[in-house]
Coordinates of C-alpha atoms in Angstrom, one line a residue:
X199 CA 32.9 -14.8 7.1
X200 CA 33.9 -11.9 4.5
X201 CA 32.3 -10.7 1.4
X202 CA 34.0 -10.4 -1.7
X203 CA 36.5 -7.7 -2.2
X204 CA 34.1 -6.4 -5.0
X205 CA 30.9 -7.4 -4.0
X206 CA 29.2 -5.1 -6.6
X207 CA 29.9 -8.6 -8.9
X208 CA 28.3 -11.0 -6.7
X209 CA 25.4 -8.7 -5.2
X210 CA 22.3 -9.9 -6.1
X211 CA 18.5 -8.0 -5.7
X212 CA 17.1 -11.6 -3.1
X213 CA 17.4 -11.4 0.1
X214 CA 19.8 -14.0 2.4
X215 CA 18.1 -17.4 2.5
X216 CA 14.9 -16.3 -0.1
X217 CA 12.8 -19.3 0.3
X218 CA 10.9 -18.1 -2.7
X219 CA 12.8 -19.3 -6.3
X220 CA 14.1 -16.7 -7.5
X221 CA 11.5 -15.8 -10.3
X222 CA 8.3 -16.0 -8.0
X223 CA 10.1 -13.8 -5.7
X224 CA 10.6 -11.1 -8.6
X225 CA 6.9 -11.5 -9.2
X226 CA 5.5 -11.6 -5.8
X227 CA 7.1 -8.5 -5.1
X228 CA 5.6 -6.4 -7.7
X229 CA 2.8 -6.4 -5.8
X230 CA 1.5 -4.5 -2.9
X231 CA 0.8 -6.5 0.1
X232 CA -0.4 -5.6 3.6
X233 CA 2.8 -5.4 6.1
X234 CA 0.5 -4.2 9.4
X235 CA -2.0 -2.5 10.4
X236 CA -2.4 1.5 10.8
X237 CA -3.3 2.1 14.5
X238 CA -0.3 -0.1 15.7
X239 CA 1.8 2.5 14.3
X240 CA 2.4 4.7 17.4
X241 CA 5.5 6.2 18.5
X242 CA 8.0 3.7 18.6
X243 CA 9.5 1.9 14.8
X244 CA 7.9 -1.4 14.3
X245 CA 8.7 -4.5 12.4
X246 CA 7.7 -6.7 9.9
X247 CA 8.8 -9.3 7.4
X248 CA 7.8 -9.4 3.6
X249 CA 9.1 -12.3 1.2
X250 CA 11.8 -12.9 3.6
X251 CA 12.8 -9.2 3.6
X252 CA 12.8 -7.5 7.0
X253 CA 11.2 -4.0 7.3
X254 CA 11.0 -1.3 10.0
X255 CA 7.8 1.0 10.1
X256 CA 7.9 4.0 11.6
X257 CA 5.9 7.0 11.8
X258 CA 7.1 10.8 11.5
X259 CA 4.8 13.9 11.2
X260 CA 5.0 13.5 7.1
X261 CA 3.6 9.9 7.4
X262 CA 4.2 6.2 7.5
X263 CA 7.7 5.1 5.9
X264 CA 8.6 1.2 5.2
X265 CA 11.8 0.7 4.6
X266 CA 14.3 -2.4 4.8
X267 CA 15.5 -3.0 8.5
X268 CA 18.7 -1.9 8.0
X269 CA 20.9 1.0 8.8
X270 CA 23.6 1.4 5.7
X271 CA 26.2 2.7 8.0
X272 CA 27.0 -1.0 10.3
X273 CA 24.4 -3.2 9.0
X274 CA 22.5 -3.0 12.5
X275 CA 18.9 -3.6 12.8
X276 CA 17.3 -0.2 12.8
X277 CA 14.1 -0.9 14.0
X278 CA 15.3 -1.3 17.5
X279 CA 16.3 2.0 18.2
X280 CA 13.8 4.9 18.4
X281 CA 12.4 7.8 17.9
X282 CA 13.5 11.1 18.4
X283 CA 13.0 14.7 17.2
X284 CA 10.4 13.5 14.4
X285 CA 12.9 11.4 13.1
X286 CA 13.9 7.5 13.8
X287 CA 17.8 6.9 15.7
X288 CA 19.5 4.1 14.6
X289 CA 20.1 2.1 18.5
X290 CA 24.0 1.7 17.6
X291 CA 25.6 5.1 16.8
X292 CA 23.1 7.5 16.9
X293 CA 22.7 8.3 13.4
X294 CA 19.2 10.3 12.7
X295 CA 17.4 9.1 9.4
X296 CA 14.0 11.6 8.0
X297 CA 10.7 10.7 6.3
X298 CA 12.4 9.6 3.3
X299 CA 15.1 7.9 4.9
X300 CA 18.1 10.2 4.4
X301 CA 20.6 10.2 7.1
X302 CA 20.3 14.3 8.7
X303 CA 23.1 13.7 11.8
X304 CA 25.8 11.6 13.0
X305 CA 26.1 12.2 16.3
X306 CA 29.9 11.1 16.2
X307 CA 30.9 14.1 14.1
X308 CA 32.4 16.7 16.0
X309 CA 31.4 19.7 13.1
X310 CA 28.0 19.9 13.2
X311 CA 28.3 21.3 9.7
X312 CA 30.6 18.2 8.2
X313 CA 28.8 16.8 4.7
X314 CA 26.7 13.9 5.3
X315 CA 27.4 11.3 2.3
X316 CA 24.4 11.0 0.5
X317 CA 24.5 7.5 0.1
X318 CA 23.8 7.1 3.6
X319 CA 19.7 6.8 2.9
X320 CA 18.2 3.9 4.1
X321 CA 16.4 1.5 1.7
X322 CA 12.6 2.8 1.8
X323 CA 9.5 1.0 -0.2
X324 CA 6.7 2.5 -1.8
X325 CA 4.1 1.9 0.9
X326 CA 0.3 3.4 1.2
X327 CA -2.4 3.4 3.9
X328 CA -5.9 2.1 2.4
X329 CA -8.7 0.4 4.7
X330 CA -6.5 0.7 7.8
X331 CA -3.5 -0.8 6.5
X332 CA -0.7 -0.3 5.6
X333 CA 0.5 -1.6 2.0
X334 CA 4.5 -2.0 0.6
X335 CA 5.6 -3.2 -2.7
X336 CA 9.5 -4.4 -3.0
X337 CA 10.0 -3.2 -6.6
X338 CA 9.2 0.4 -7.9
X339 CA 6.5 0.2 -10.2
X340 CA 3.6 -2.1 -8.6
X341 CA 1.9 -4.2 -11.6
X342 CA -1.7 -4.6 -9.9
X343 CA -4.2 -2.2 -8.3
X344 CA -4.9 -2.3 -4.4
X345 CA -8.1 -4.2 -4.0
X346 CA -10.9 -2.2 -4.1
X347 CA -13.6 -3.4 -1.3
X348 CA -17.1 -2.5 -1.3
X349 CA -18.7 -1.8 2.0
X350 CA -14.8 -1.6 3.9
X351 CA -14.8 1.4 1.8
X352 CA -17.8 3.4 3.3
X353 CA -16.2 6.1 5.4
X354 CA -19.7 5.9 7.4
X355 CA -19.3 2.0 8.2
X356 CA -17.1 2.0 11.0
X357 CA -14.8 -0.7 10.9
X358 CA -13.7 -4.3 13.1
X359 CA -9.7 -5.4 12.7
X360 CA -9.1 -9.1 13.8
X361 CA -6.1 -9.6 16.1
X362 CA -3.4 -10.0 13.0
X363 CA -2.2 -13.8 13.1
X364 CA 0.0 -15.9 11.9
X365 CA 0.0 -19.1 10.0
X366 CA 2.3 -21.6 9.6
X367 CA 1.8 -21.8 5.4
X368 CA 2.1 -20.7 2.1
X369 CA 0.0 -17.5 1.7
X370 CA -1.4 -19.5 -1.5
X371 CA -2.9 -21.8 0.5
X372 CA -4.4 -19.6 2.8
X373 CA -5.9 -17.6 0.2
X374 CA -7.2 -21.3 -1.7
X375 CA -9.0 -22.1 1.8
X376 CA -10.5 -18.8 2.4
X377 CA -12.4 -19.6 -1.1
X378 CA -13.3 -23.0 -0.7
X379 CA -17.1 -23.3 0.4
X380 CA -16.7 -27.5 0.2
X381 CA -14.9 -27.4 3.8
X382 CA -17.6 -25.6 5.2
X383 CA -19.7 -28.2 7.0
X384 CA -16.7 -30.5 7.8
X385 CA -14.3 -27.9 9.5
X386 CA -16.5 -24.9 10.5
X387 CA -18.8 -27.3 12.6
X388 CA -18.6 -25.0 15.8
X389 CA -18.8 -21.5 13.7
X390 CA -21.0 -21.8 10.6
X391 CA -20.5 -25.0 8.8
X392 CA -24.0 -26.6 7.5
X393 CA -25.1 -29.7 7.0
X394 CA -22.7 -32.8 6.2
X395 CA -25.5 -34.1 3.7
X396 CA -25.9 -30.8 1.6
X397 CA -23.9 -30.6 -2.0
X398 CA -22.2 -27.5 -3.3
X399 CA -23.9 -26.0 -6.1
X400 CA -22.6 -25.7 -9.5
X401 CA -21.2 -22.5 -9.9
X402 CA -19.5 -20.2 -12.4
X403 CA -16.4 -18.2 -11.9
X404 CA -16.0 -14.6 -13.6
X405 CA -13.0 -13.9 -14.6
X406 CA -12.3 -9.6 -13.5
X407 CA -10.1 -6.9 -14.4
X408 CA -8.6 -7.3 -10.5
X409 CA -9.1 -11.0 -10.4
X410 CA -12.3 -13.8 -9.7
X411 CA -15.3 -13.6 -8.3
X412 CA -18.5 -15.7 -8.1
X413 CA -21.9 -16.2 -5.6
X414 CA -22.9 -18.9 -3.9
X415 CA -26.2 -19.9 -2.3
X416 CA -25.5 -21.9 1.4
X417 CA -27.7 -22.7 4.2
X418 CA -25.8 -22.2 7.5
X419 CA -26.0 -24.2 10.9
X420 CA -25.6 -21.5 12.3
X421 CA -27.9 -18.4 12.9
X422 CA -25.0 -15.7 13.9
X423 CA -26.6 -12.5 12.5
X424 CA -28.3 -10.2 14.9
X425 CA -30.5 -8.8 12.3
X426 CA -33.9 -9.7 14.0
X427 CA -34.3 -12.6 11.9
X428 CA -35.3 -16.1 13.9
X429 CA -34.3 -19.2 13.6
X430 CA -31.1 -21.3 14.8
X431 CA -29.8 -21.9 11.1
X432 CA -29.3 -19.4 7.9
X433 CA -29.8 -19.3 3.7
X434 CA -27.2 -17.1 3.0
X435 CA -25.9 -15.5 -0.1
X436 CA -22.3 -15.3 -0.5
X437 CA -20.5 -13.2 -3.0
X438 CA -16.9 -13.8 -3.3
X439 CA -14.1 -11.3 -4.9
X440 CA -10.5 -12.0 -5.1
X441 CA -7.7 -9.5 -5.8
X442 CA -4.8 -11.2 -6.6
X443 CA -2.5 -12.5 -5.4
X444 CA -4.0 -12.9 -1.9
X445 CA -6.5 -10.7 -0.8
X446 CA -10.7 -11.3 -0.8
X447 CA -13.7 -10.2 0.3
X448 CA -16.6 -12.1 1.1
X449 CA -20.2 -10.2 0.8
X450 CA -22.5 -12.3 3.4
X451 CA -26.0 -11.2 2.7
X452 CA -28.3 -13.5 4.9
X453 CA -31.8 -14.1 3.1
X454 CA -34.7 -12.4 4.9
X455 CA -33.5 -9.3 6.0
X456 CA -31.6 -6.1 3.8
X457 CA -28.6 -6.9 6.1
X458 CA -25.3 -7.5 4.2
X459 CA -21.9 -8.5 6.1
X460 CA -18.8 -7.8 4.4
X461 CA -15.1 -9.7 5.4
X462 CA -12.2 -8.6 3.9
X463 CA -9.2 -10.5 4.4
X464 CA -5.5 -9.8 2.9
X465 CA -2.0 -11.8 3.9
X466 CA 1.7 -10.6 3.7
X467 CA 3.8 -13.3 2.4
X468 CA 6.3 -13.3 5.1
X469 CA 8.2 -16.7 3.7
X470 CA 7.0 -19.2 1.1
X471 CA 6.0 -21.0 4.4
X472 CA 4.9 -17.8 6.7
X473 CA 1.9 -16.0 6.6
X474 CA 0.7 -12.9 8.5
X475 CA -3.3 -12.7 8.0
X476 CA -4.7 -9.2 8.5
X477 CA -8.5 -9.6 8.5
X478 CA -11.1 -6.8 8.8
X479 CA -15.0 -6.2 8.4
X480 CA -18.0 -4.2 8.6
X481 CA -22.2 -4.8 7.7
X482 CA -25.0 -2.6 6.7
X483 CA -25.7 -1.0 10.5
X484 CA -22.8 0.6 9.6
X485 CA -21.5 0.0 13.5
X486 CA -21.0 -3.7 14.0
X487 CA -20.9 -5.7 17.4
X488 CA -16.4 -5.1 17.9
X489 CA -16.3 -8.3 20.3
X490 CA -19.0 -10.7 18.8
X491 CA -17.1 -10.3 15.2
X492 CA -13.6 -10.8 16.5
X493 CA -14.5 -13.7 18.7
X494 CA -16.6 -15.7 15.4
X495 CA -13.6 -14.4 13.2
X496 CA -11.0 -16.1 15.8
X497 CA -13.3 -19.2 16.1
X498 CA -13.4 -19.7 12.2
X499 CA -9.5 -19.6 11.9
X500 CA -8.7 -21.8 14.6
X501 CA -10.8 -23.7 12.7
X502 CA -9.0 -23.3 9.4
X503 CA -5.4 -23.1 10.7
X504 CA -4.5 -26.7 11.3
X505 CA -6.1 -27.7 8.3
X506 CA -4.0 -25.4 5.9
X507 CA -0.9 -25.5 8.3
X508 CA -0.4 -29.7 7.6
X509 CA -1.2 -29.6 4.0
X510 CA 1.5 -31.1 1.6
X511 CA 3.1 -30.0 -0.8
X512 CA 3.3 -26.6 1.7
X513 CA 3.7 -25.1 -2.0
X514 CA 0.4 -24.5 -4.1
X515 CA 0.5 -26.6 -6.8
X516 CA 0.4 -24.8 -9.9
X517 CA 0.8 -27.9 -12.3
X518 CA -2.8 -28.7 -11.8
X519 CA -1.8 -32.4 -12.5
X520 CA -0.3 -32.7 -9.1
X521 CA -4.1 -33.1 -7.5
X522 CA -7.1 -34.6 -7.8
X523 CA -9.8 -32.1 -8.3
X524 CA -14.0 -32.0 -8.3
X525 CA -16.5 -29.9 -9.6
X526 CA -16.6 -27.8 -6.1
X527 CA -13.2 -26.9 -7.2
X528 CA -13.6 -24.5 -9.5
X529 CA -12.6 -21.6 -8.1
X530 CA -9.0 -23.0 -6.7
X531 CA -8.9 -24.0 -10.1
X532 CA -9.4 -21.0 -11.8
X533 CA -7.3 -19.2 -8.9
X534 CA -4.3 -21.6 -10.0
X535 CA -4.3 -21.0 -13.3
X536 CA -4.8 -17.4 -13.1
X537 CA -1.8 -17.3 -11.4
X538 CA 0.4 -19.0 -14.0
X539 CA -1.2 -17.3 -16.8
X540 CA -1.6 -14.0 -15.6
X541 CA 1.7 -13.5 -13.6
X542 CA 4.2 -16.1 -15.2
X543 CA 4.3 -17.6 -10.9
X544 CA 5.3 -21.0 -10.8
X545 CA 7.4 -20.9 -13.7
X546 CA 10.0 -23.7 -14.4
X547 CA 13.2 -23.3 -11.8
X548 CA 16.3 -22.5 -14.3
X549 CA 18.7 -25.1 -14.3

């Protein structure tokens, strides 16, 4: 019911009911991670949820702000008041907060001139726009670059945005899935998925300066590339690079024609068991097909969903003893150790 007397002993940087353990939750938010996309931020404060910390975007004439949703006057839930005079009103007294999240009126002062403590500043994030979205980091000096995505980043290629989603997992495990080519022909069998009979390759993993990547040969069931190409099935090439912690881009380059497709996909770590997937791409025509992409992109993750929803552990094992693995595995392998040896995530829970 109360908090201590002297909270300032007890306070501690998690948020309420962290699912995270504490140390991954230190890591994790280090980095920058998508928290929604640009063009739903319009006139009215929005919100989001990253590593079990709730945020409010809003938008004033300086920019995008993220900051926790929370006015530091009553505790009240900023996000669901408004916005007024270019700056956002906090819904239960009124109070006006700026750009950069100091407090600039309190409507229930009667001097219009009275000092405004500066203290009263709401908690704001570093946060960035790139590719259409927009990206926060918790802690104040982000440890790893912003993926940088080839073809997403051609200011001529205009771009698709997938209806953001969410899944019912561990971002981990989303971000495992989206690089496993083994599923392929057992889940995507309405999408993309080839043949049952056909092995994986062996392949090699490169380790990068931003994270893993590696290329894949794969013949499709599916011809879904209107490149004037025939034929109801596909060799493709696919060329994979992952950013950690959870963001890739797939470079889809069908064989036969100088057509390249390029997927990006990113997740916010909501909880250790919530995911919001923000997924965008373009191609070579440099003006892709808005409603044929969307629908195959929905398709393939109703595919994918129920799969990765039901794993168990919901955690990504990181103690690579926990599961049986084969040679198609290599790059969840090399994903999960990266992880641990890069980052310290996954690290023993103090006792």
């Amino acid at each position: 019911m109360f908090l201590p007397a002297d909270h300032s002993k007890t306070k501690d940087d998690l948020p309420r009911g962290c699912t995270f353990t504490a140390s991954d939750w230190h890591i994790l938010a280090s980095f920058w991670h998508p928290v929604a996309f640009v063009h739903d931020i319009a006139d009215k404060p929005i919100r989001a949820r990253l590593l079990d910390v709730d945020l409010v975007i809003y938008k004033t004439s300086a920019g995008i702000t993220v900051a926790r949703d929370l006015c530091p006057h009553r505790g009240t839930r900023i996000s669901a008041g408004w916005m007024t005079d270019d700056q956002i009103v906090c819904p239960m007294h009124g109070l006006h907060f700026n750009h950069a999240g100091a407090c600039s009126k309190i409507p229930s002062i009667a001097n219009s001139e009275g000092r405004i403590p500066p203290k009263l500043k709401l908690e704001t994030y570093a946060s960035v726009e790139r590719y259409g979205i927009v990206w926060a980091c918790l802690k104040n000096d982000p440890i790893w670059q912003l993926p940088d995505w080839e073809g997403i980043s051609n200011p001529d290629f205009r771009k698709v945005y997938v209806p953001s989603g969410t899944w019912y997992a561990a971002a981990s495990r989303h971000v495992e899935n989206f690089n496993d080519v083994a599923h392929f022909p057992w889940v995507h069998t309405k999408s993309f998925g080839g043949s049952t009979a056909d092995p994986i390759p062996p392949y090699e993993v490169e380790q990068t300066d931003y994270g893993l990547r590696f290329e894949l040969p794969y013949h499709e069931g599916f011809n879904r590339f209107d490149d004037g190409v025939e034929g109801d099935e596909r060799d493709v090439v696919y060329t994979y690079e992952l950013t950690y912690p959870f963001s890739t881009i797939i470079k889809i380059a069908p064989q036969g024609a100088g057509y390249v497709v390029y997927f990006a996909d990113t997740v916010c770590p909501v909880s250790a068991r919530e995911t919001r997937i923000f997924q965008l791409m373009t191609d070579t025509t440099g003006n892709p097909d808005e409603d044929y992409w969307i629908n195959d992109a929905l398709l393939i993750n109703d595919e994918d969903k129920p799969m990765v929803e039901e794993q168990h552990p919901e955690e990504l094992p990181l103690d690579l003893s926990q599961e049986i693995h084969v040679p198609s595995d290599r790059m969840s392998l090399e994903y999960r150790r990266g992880l641990v040896k890069r980052f310290g995530l996954g690290a023993p829970i103090a006792s």
